[in-house]
Amino acid sequence: MLAISIEALIKIALLMGGLMTGAAYFVLLERWIAAWVQDRKGPNRVGVPLTKIKLFGLGQPLADGLKFIFKEEHTPRHVDKILFTLAPISILAAALAIYAVIPFGSVLPKDGIPGVSHQIELIVAPGIDVGMIYIFALSSIAVYGVILGGWASNSKYSLLGGLRSSAQLIAYELPMGLAIVGVVLMTGSLRLEDVIGMQAASGIWTAFSQPLGFVIFVVASFAEAARLPFDLPEAEQELVGGYHTEYAGMRLIVYLIAEFLHMITASFLIAILFLGGWHFWGITGSSTTEVTWFQAIARIVVLNIKIFGIIVFFMMIRWSWPRFRFDQLMSLAWKVMLPLGLVNLVAVACLVEYQPALESKLGAVGITASMWGIALVAWIAAGIFAPLHSDNTARKDSFVLEAESRNRGLRTTAPGQAT
Amino acid sequence: MMLTAVALSTIDKLALVACFLLGLGLWMLLPRGSSRGKAFGLVLTTVSLGLFAVRLWPLDDMVSDIVFYIMTAVTLVSAIGAVTMQSPVYCAIWFALTLLGTAGLFFFQGAQFLGVATIVVYAGAILVTFLFVLMLCNPEGHSLYDRLSWEAGLSAGTGALMTILLTWTAASVTFADARGNTVGPTIAVREEAPATIPFQSSKDAQGRNILAAQHVEKLGIELFTKHLLAVEVAGTLLLVALVGAVAIVAHGRTSGMPVITEEARRDA
């Protein structure tokens, strides 16, 4: 009992340390990439404290953290004080608790660690059989932090941010769930370790065999992490700061860390569910029971490189894509992503049901090719039949309103329909 | 009749007193228009929960004891909070905490799927929708009429009665443990033989293993073979509800919209 607790505590400590440091340095990376995209220099001054060594600005996260800690912990008078404090705590707790079921490597070999006679699985709670639903449950708890923060602030900007956010998160949970169900059907398990094991054993990452699911999941996880182009909850140009407009000091940094953790979680999930997790051909091996030390470490490195790559992708997207309007966001979720998710689900279900027959007829390559074919057809169909969610012309029914207003003698011109 | 007789004989007076105190305390805590007696109600509720606690069974190891009692306390206290708060938003938050506690208790019993599903469905979907609506109300804008509990005495009394019935049921249930011995009634037996009849911790019983590797698989097989009809009926019911909701929205839109004449279209 004690040994298990100590093992779990060590894993938790490693994860917490890694995640918090990671979040701090990803902020720096984000600022560097922003600077690079905009042809600026970015933060490059703060180095080792109390010296003149600059170190490319690597001391910046420390300075940022100190700044947040020493800022005035200002609570505006008009807020609901209890919920105002509770909201950031709940969102951070939910964001961290998700990592109980997310593997950050494979297993460690039996020999080599004194006092340990079994394989150590690099996941905090290796036995949970409902891992993916657990992730869903906690990401729905995270919605509370946003809603409560927006409501307790008692400010229009915050409330609008909270409203937008809750609608957005609920809407995009559906296509995300459909994409995950595809993976679960193929694996036959809800545990993330098993998903990686399946991909490693077959050597085909899920992204290759379910391209449609992959695209849906990536888009939905951008929306769930509230990153551009889905950052409507805190759209600076419209809402000042969205649901955390009224926050300052430690409570604000807790919100910001939670947001970064959501992005890191999304990267973990993309890497694990669709990009093979720790698996890479020729380096890591594919057995989950017999590993050498080299493989064990290579797997951790491979997983981390994948996650890093996805996070850089997240940050590049931020500077290449404009924000959606809210109706576009909703129509993308309900009229494009959801039907595509259903197509993917049906295709995967057929594949799983008739796998032996299909494999003998088409072979593994043929199956993958037909999945790509289905994805392409569905994509084109969505492009033709789905509403143009990115157009900026006025809504078609706006001339109803116009006719009405004319009847009342108020002549207005709908935007985009100027005569 | 047999069962009732057994139950009447096994329930002890302390539990009855606890239920009575709980009802009284709840009545005092409920928003009745004046804040007098709230502190006393809090004391009464705490005392009654304490009385229930001393009658409960000690589990076989300390860790499960601590975890179980913490989660039970969280569930009960937040449930009381959920019914006695004046602001609907606070009620919702307390209720969310109740759900988390319940999910924790499910987990403790090894029902992982049920625990997680409770959070996803109730806390994640239903309660968030509630909050979504509540957020649109001004926190201070309600009339006093809206912030009072109607029929405080009746609801507290019903709650106490419900607790008595549940305690009776729990006290009269006997069940077979893993070794085939008959265990229980749990509340009354404690004084007689606390050490000889260990509570079934989740580690002992085969089917309730917290870390059962194939928990979901077994659940799925059970659902889709034994209870297939129920699953299908529930699914159909949800589909009907969904279609109904869409139909209501679509109907409202067509009837509420002015007719677009050809002239208006041309003018626009």
mmCIF file with all atom_site columns, N, CA and C in Angstrom, chain A residues 166-212:
data_model
loop_
_atom_site.group_PDB
_atom_site.id
_atom_site.type_symbol
_atom_site.label_atom_id
_atom_site.label_alt_id
_atom_site.label_comp_id
_atom_site.label_asym_id
_atom_site.label_entity_id
_atom_site.label_seq_id
_atom_site.pdbx_PDB_ins_code
_atom_site.Cartn_x
_atom_site.Cartn_y
_atom_site.Cartn_z
_atom_site.occupancy
_atom_site.B_iso_or_equiv
_atom_site.pdbx_formal_charge
_atom_site.auth_seq_id
_atom_site.auth_comp_id
_atom_site.auth_asym_id
_atom_site.auth_atom_id
_atom_site.pdbx_PDB_model_num
ATOM 1   N N  . SER A 1 166 ? -19.524 28.763 -22.543 1.00 0.00 ? 166 SER A N  1
ATOM 2   C CA . SER A 1 166 ? -20.247 27.545 -22.191 1.00 0.00 ? 166 SER A CA 1
ATOM 3   C C  . SER A 1 166 ? -20.942 26.974 -23.416 1.00 0.00 ? 166 SER A C  1
ATOM 4   N N  . ALA A 1 167 ? -21.531 27.836 -24.238 1.00 0.00 ? 167 ALA A N  1
ATOM 5   C CA . ALA A 1 167 ? -22.186 27.331 -25.447 1.00 0.00 ? 167 ALA A CA 1
ATOM 6   C C  . ALA A 1 167 ? -21.171 26.654 -26.363 1.00 0.00 ? 167 ALA A C  1
ATOM 7   N N  . GLN A 1 168 ? -20.017 27.275 -26.504 1.00 0.00 ? 168 GLN A N  1
ATOM 8   C CA . GLN A 1 168 ? -18.995 26.739 -27.401 1.00 0.00 ? 168 GLN A CA 1
ATOM 9   C C  . GLN A 1 168 ? -18.483 25.387 -26.913 1.00 0.00 ? 168 GLN A C  1
ATOM 10  N N  . LEU A 1 169 ? -18.176 25.305 -25.607 1.00 0.00 ? 169 LEU A N  1
ATOM 11  C CA . LEU A 1 169 ? -17.606 24.065 -25.093 1.00 0.00 ? 169 LEU A CA 1
ATOM 12  C C  . LEU A 1 169 ? -18.607 22.930 -25.205 1.00 0.00 ? 169 LEU A C  1
ATOM 13  N N  . ILE A 1 170 ? -19.894 23.227 -24.910 1.00 0.00 ? 170 ILE A N  1
ATOM 14  C CA . ILE A 1 170 ? -20.887 22.161 -25.002 1.00 0.00 ? 170 ILE A CA 1
ATOM 15  C C  . ILE A 1 170 ? -21.058 21.727 -26.452 1.00 0.00 ? 170 ILE A C  1
ATOM 16  N N  . ALA A 1 171 ? -21.079 22.707 -27.376 1.00 0.00 ? 171 ALA A N  1
ATOM 17  C CA . ALA A 1 171 ? -21.297 22.362 -28.784 1.00 0.00 ? 171 ALA A CA 1
ATOM 18  C C  . ALA A 1 171 ? -20.163 21.499 -29.324 1.00 0.00 ? 171 ALA A C  1
ATOM 19  N N  . TYR A 1 172 ? -18.920 21.835 -28.975 1.00 0.00 ? 172 TYR A N  1
ATOM 20  C CA . TYR A 1 172 ? -17.810 21.101 -29.581 1.00 0.00 ? 172 TYR A CA 1
ATOM 21  C C  . TYR A 1 172 ? -17.473 19.809 -28.855 1.00 0.00 ? 172 TYR A C  1
ATOM 22  N N  . GLU A 1 173 ? -18.115 19.581 -27.690 1.00 0.00 ? 173 GLU A N  1
ATOM 23  C CA . GLU A 1 173 ? -17.891 18.288 -27.048 1.00 0.00 ? 173 GLU A CA 1
ATOM 24  C C  . GLU A 1 173 ? -18.481 17.161 -27.883 1.00 0.00 ? 173 GLU A C  1
ATOM 25  N N  . LEU A 1 174 ? -19.559 17.466 -28.646 1.00 0.00 ? 174 LEU A N  1
ATOM 26  C CA . LEU A 1 174 ? -20.218 16.404 -29.412 1.00 0.00 ? 174 LEU A CA 1
ATOM 27  C C  . LEU A 1 174 ? -19.344 15.866 -30.534 1.00 0.00 ? 174 LEU A C  1
ATOM 28  N N  . PRO A 1 175 ? -18.863 16.717 -31.485 1.00 0.00 ? 175 PRO A N  1
ATOM 29  C CA . PRO A 1 175 ? -17.991 16.165 -32.512 1.00 0.00 ? 175 PRO A CA 1
ATOM 30  C C  . PRO A 1 175 ? -16.730 15.535 -31.932 1.00 0.00 ? 175 PRO A C  1
ATOM 31  N N  . MET A 1 176 ? -16.221 16.118 -30.840 1.00 0.00 ? 176 MET A N  1
ATOM 32  C CA . MET A 1 176 ? -15.038 15.542 -30.202 1.00 0.00 ? 176 MET A CA 1
ATOM 33  C C  . MET A 1 176 ? -15.345 14.128 -29.722 1.00 0.00 ? 176 MET A C  1
ATOM 34  N N  . GLY A 1 177 ? -16.507 13.969 -29.086 1.00 0.00 ? 177 GLY A N  1
ATOM 35  C CA . GLY A 1 177 ? -16.893 12.654 -28.600 1.00 0.00 ? 177 GLY A CA 1
ATOM 36  C C  . GLY A 1 177 ? -17.041 11.663 -29.741 1.00 0.00 ? 177 GLY A C  1
ATOM 37  N N  . LEU A 1 178 ? -17.633 12.115 -30.870 1.00 0.00 ? 178 LEU A N  1
ATOM 38  C CA . LEU A 1 178 ? -17.805 11.208 -32.010 1.00 0.00 ? 178 LEU A CA 1
ATOM 39  C C  . LEU A 1 178 ? -16.452 10.763 -32.550 1.00 0.00 ? 178 LEU A C  1
ATOM 40  N N  . ALA A 1 179 ? -15.499 11.698 -32.611 1.00 0.00 ? 179 ALA A N  1
ATOM 41  C CA . ALA A 1 179 ? -14.164 11.327 -33.103 1.00 0.00 ? 179 ALA A CA 1
ATOM 42  C C  . ALA A 1 179 ? -13.526 10.325 -32.162 1.00 0.00 ? 179 ALA A C  1
ATOM 43  N N  . ILE A 1 180 ? -13.710 10.528 -30.839 1.00 0.00 ? 180 ILE A N  1
ATOM 44  C CA . ILE A 1 180 ? -13.111 9.609  -29.880 1.00 0.00 ? 180 ILE A CA 1
ATOM 45  C C  . ILE A 1 180 ? -13.763 8.234  -29.979 1.00 0.00 ? 180 ILE A C  1
ATOM 46  N N  . VAL A 1 181 ? -15.099 8.226  -30.193 1.00 0.00 ? 181 VAL A N  1
ATOM 47  C CA . VAL A 1 181 ? -15.792 6.937  -30.275 1.00 0.00 ? 181 VAL A CA 1
ATOM 48  C C  . VAL A 1 181 ? -15.220 6.094  -31.414 1.00 0.00 ? 181 VAL A C  1
ATOM 49  N N  . GLY A 1 182 ? -14.841 6.750  -32.516 1.00 0.00 ? 182 GLY A N  1
ATOM 50  C CA . GLY A 1 182 ? -14.210 6.013  -33.608 1.00 0.00 ? 182 GLY A CA 1
ATOM 51  C C  . GLY A 1 182 ? -12.969 5.275  -33.129 1.00 0.00 ? 182 GLY A C  1
ATOM 52  N N  . VAL A 1 183 ? -12.113 5.996  -32.381 1.00 0.00 ? 183 VAL A N  1
ATOM 53  C CA . VAL A 1 183 ? -10.887 5.380  -31.876 1.00 0.00 ? 183 VAL A CA 1
ATOM 54  C C  . VAL A 1 183 ? -11.217 4.254  -30.904 1.00 0.00 ? 183 VAL A C  1
ATOM 55  N N  . VAL A 1 184 ? -12.218 4.500  -30.034 1.00 0.00 ? 184 VAL A N  1
ATOM 56  C CA . VAL A 1 184 ? -12.567 3.493  -29.036 1.00 0.00 ? 184 VAL A CA 1
ATOM 57  C C  . VAL A 1 184 ? -13.081 2.228  -29.712 1.00 0.00 ? 184 VAL A C  1
ATOM 58  N N  . LEU A 1 185 ? -13.900 2.406  -30.756 1.00 0.00 ? 185 LEU A N  1
ATOM 59  C CA . LEU A 1 185 ? -14.416 1.245  -31.489 1.00 0.00 ? 185 LEU A CA 1
ATOM 60  C C  . LEU A 1 185 ? -13.270 0.415  -32.036 1.00 0.00 ? 185 LEU A C  1
ATOM 61  N N  . MET A 1 186 ? -12.280 1.097  -32.590 1.00 0.00 ? 186 MET A N  1
ATOM 62  C CA . MET A 1 186 ? -11.171 0.381  -33.211 1.00 0.00 ? 186 MET A CA 1
ATOM 63  C C  . MET A 1 186 ? -10.328 -0.329 -32.153 1.00 0.00 ? 186 MET A C  1
ATOM 64  N N  . THR A 1 187 ? -10.151 0.336  -30.984 1.00 0.00 ? 187 THR A N  1
ATOM 65  C CA . THR A 1 187 ? -9.301  -0.249 -29.946 1.00 0.00 ? 187 THR A CA 1
ATOM 66  C C  . THR A 1 187 ? -10.043 -1.288 -29.122 1.00 0.00 ? 187 THR A C  1
ATOM 67  N N  . GLY A 1 188 ? -11.318 -1.030 -28.859 1.00 0.00 ? 188 GLY A N  1
ATOM 68  C CA . GLY A 1 188 ? -12.057 -1.896 -27.960 1.00 0.00 ? 188 GLY A CA 1
ATOM 69  C C  . GLY A 1 188 ? -11.741 -1.628 -26.513 1.00 0.00 ? 188 GLY A C  1
ATOM 70  N N  . SER A 1 189 ? -11.251 -0.438 -26.203 1.00 0.00 ? 189 SER A N  1
ATOM 71  C CA . SER A 1 189 ? -10.943 -0.109 -24.814 1.00 0.00 ? 189 SER A CA 1
ATOM 72  C C  . SER A 1 189 ? -11.026 1.393  -24.632 1.00 0.00 ? 189 SER A C  1
ATOM 73  N N  . LEU A 1 190 ? -11.330 1.793  -23.380 1.00 0.00 ? 190 LEU A N  1
ATOM 74  C CA . LEU A 1 190 ? -11.399 3.232  -23.100 1.00 0.00 ? 190 LEU A CA 1
ATOM 75  C C  . LEU A 1 190 ? -10.112 3.734  -22.472 1.00 0.00 ? 190 LEU A C  1
ATOM 76  N N  . ARG A 1 191 ? -9.096  2.891  -22.405 1.00 0.00 ? 191 ARG A N  1
ATOM 77  C CA . ARG A 1 191 ? -7.869  3.315  -21.746 1.00 0.00 ? 191 ARG A CA 1
ATOM 78  C C  . ARG A 1 191 ? -6.886  3.834  -22.776 1.00 0.00 ? 191 ARG A C  1
ATOM 79  N N  . LEU A 1 192 ? -6.260  4.955  -22.442 1.00 0.00 ? 192 LEU A N  1
ATOM 80  C CA . LEU A 1 192 ? -5.349  5.569  -23.395 1.00 0.00 ? 192 LEU A CA 1
ATOM 81  C C  . LEU A 1 192 ? -4.127  4.689  -23.639 1.00 0.00 ? 192 LEU A C  1
ATOM 82  N N  . GLU A 1 193 ? -3.676  3.929  -22.617 1.00 0.00 ? 193 GLU A N  1
ATOM 83  C CA . GLU A 1 193 ? -2.525  3.035  -22.818 1.00 0.00 ? 193 GLU A CA 1
ATOM 84  C C  . GLU A 1 193 ? -2.838  2.017  -23.901 1.00 0.00 ? 193 GLU A C  1
ATOM 85  N N  . ASP A 1 194 ? -4.084  1.491  -23.865 1.00 0.00 ? 194 ASP A N  1
ATOM 86  C CA . ASP A 1 194 ? -4.464  0.484  -24.851 1.00 0.00 ? 194 ASP A CA 1
ATOM 87  C C  . ASP A 1 194 ? -4.537  1.075  -26.251 1.00 0.00 ? 194 ASP A C  1
ATOM 88  N N  . VAL A 1 195 ? -4.953  2.343  -26.334 1.00 0.00 ? 195 VAL A N  1
ATOM 89  C CA . VAL A 1 195 ? -5.017  2.985  -27.653 1.00 0.00 ? 195 VAL A CA 1
ATOM 90  C C  . VAL A 1 195 ? -3.624  3.055  -28.252 1.00 0.00 ? 195 VAL A C  1
ATOM 91  N N  . ILE A 1 196 ? -2.650  3.475  -27.439 1.00 0.00 ? 196 ILE A N  1
ATOM 92  C CA . ILE A 1 196 ? -1.280  3.532  -27.945 1.00 0.00 ? 196 ILE A CA 1
ATOM 93  C C  . ILE A 1 196 ? -0.795  2.137  -28.294 1.00 0.00 ? 196 ILE A C  1
ATOM 94  N N  . GLY A 1 197 ? -1.100  1.158  -27.407 1.00 0.00 ? 197 GLY A N  1
ATOM 95  C CA . GLY A 1 197 ? -0.643  -0.202 -27.645 1.00 0.00 ? 197 GLY A CA 1
ATOM 96  C C  . GLY A 1 197 ? -1.173  -0.741 -28.960 1.00 0.00 ? 197 GLY A C  1
ATOM 97  N N  . MET A 1 198 ? -2.452  -0.430 -29.252 1.00 0.00 ? 198 MET A N  1
ATOM 98  C CA . MET A 1 198 ? -3.036  -0.900 -30.506 1.00 0.00 ? 198 MET A CA 1
ATOM 99  C C  . MET A 1 198 ? -2.308  -0.300 -31.701 1.00 0.00 ? 198 MET A C  1
ATOM 100 N N  . GLN A 1 199 ? -2.045  1.008  -31.625 1.00 0.00 ? 199 GLN A N  1
ATOM 101 C CA . GLN A 1 199 ? -1.370  1.656  -32.758 1.00 0.00 ? 199 GLN A CA 1
ATOM 102 C C  . GLN A 1 199 ? 0.053   1.137  -32.915 1.00 0.00 ? 199 GLN A C  1
ATOM 103 N N  . ALA A 1 200 ? 0.727   0.898  -31.775 1.00 0.00 ? 200 ALA A N  1
ATOM 104 C CA . ALA A 1 200 ? 2.100   0.408  -31.839 1.00 0.00 ? 200 ALA A CA 1
ATOM 105 C C  . ALA A 1 200 ? 2.138   -1.002 -32.397 1.00 0.00 ? 200 ALA A C  1
ATOM 106 N N  . ALA A 1 201 ? 1.154   -1.829 -32.002 1.00 0.00 ? 201 ALA A N  1
ATOM 107 C CA . ALA A 1 201 ? 1.155   -3.215 -32.457 1.00 0.00 ? 201 ALA A CA 1
ATOM 108 C C  . ALA A 1 201 ? 0.925   -3.300 -33.960 1.00 0.00 ? 201 ALA A C  1
ATOM 109 N N  . SER A 1 202 ? 0.005   -2.480 -34.472 1.00 0.00 ? 202 SER A N  1
ATOM 110 C CA . SER A 1 202 ? -0.283  -2.585 -35.908 1.00 0.00 ? 202 SER A CA 1
ATOM 111 C C  . SER A 1 202 ? 0.669   -1.711 -36.722 1.00 0.00 ? 202 SER A C  1
ATOM 112 N N  . GLY A 1 203 ? 1.284   -0.719 -36.077 1.00 0.00 ? 203 GLY A N  1
ATOM 113 C CA . GLY A 1 203 ? 2.194   0.164  -36.806 1.00 0.00 ? 203 GLY A CA 1
ATOM 114 C C  . GLY A 1 203 ? 1.485   1.221  -37.610 1.00 0.00 ? 203 GLY A C  1
ATOM 115 N N  . ILE A 1 204 ? 0.134   1.194  -37.609 1.00 0.00 ? 204 ILE A N  1
ATOM 116 C CA . ILE A 1 204 ? -0.615  2.224  -38.349 1.00 0.00 ? 204 ILE A CA 1
ATOM 117 C C  . ILE A 1 204 ? -1.238  3.166  -37.340 1.00 0.00 ? 204 ILE A C  1
ATOM 118 N N  . TRP A 1 205 ? -0.844  4.413  -37.356 1.00 0.00 ? 205 TRP A N  1
ATOM 119 C CA . TRP A 1 205 ? -1.431  5.377  -36.430 1.00 0.00 ? 205 TRP A CA 1
ATOM 120 C C  . TRP A 1 205 ? -2.882  5.618  -36.831 1.00 0.00 ? 205 TRP A C  1
ATOM 121 N N  . THR A 1 206 ? -3.685  5.979  -35.841 1.00 0.00 ? 206 THR A N  1
ATOM 122 C CA . THR A 1 206 ? -5.107  6.170  -36.122 1.00 0.00 ? 206 THR A CA 1
ATOM 123 C C  . THR A 1 206 ? -5.342  7.307  -37.109 1.00 0.00 ? 206 THR A C  1
ATOM 124 N N  . ALA A 1 207 ? -4.448  8.285  -37.107 1.00 0.00 ? 207 ALA A N  1
ATOM 125 C CA . ALA A 1 207 ? -4.620  9.398  -38.037 1.00 0.00 ? 207 ALA A CA 1
ATOM 126 C C  . ALA A 1 207 ? -4.603  8.907  -39.479 1.00 0.00 ? 207 ALA A C  1
ATOM 127 N N  . PHE A 1 208 ? -3.859  7.812  -39.751 1.00 0.00 ? 208 PHE A N  1
ATOM 128 C CA . PHE A 1 208 ? -3.823  7.293  -41.118 1.00 0.00 ? 208 PHE A CA 1
ATOM 129 C C  . PHE A 1 208 ? -5.072  6.497  -41.439 1.00 0.00 ? 208 PHE A C  1
ATOM 130 N N  . SER A 1 209 ? -5.543  5.730  -40.428 1.00 0.00 ? 209 SER A N  1
ATOM 131 C CA . SER A 1 209 ? -6.697  4.888  -40.742 1.00 0.00 ? 209 SER A CA 1
ATOM 132 C C  . SER A 1 209 ? -8.017  5.641  -40.582 1.00 0.00 ? 209 SER A C  1
ATOM 133 N N  . GLN A 1 210 ? -8.029  6.741  -39.812 1.00 0.00 ? 210 GLN A N  1
ATOM 134 C CA . GLN A 1 210 ? -9.272  7.523  -39.655 1.00 0.00 ? 210 GLN A CA 1
ATOM 135 C C  . GLN A 1 210 ? -8.999  9.001  -39.899 1.00 0.00 ? 210 GLN A C  1
ATOM 136 N N  . PRO A 1 211 ? -8.664  9.367  -41.116 1.00 0.00 ? 211 PRO A N  1
ATOM 137 C CA . PRO A 1 211 ? -8.305  10.777 -41.352 1.00 0.00 ? 211 PRO A CA 1
ATOM 138 C C  . PRO A 1 211 ? -9.418  11.745 -40.981 1.00 0.00 ? 211 PRO A C  1
ATOM 139 N N  . LEU A 1 212 ? -10.657 11.329 -41.238 1.00 0.00 ? 212 LEU A N  1
ATOM 140 C CA . LEU A 1 212 ? -11.781 12.227 -40.951 1.00 0.00 ? 212 LEU A CA 1
ATOM 141 C C  . LEU A 1 212 ? -11.883 12.489 -39.450 1.00 0.00 ? 212 LEU A C  1
#
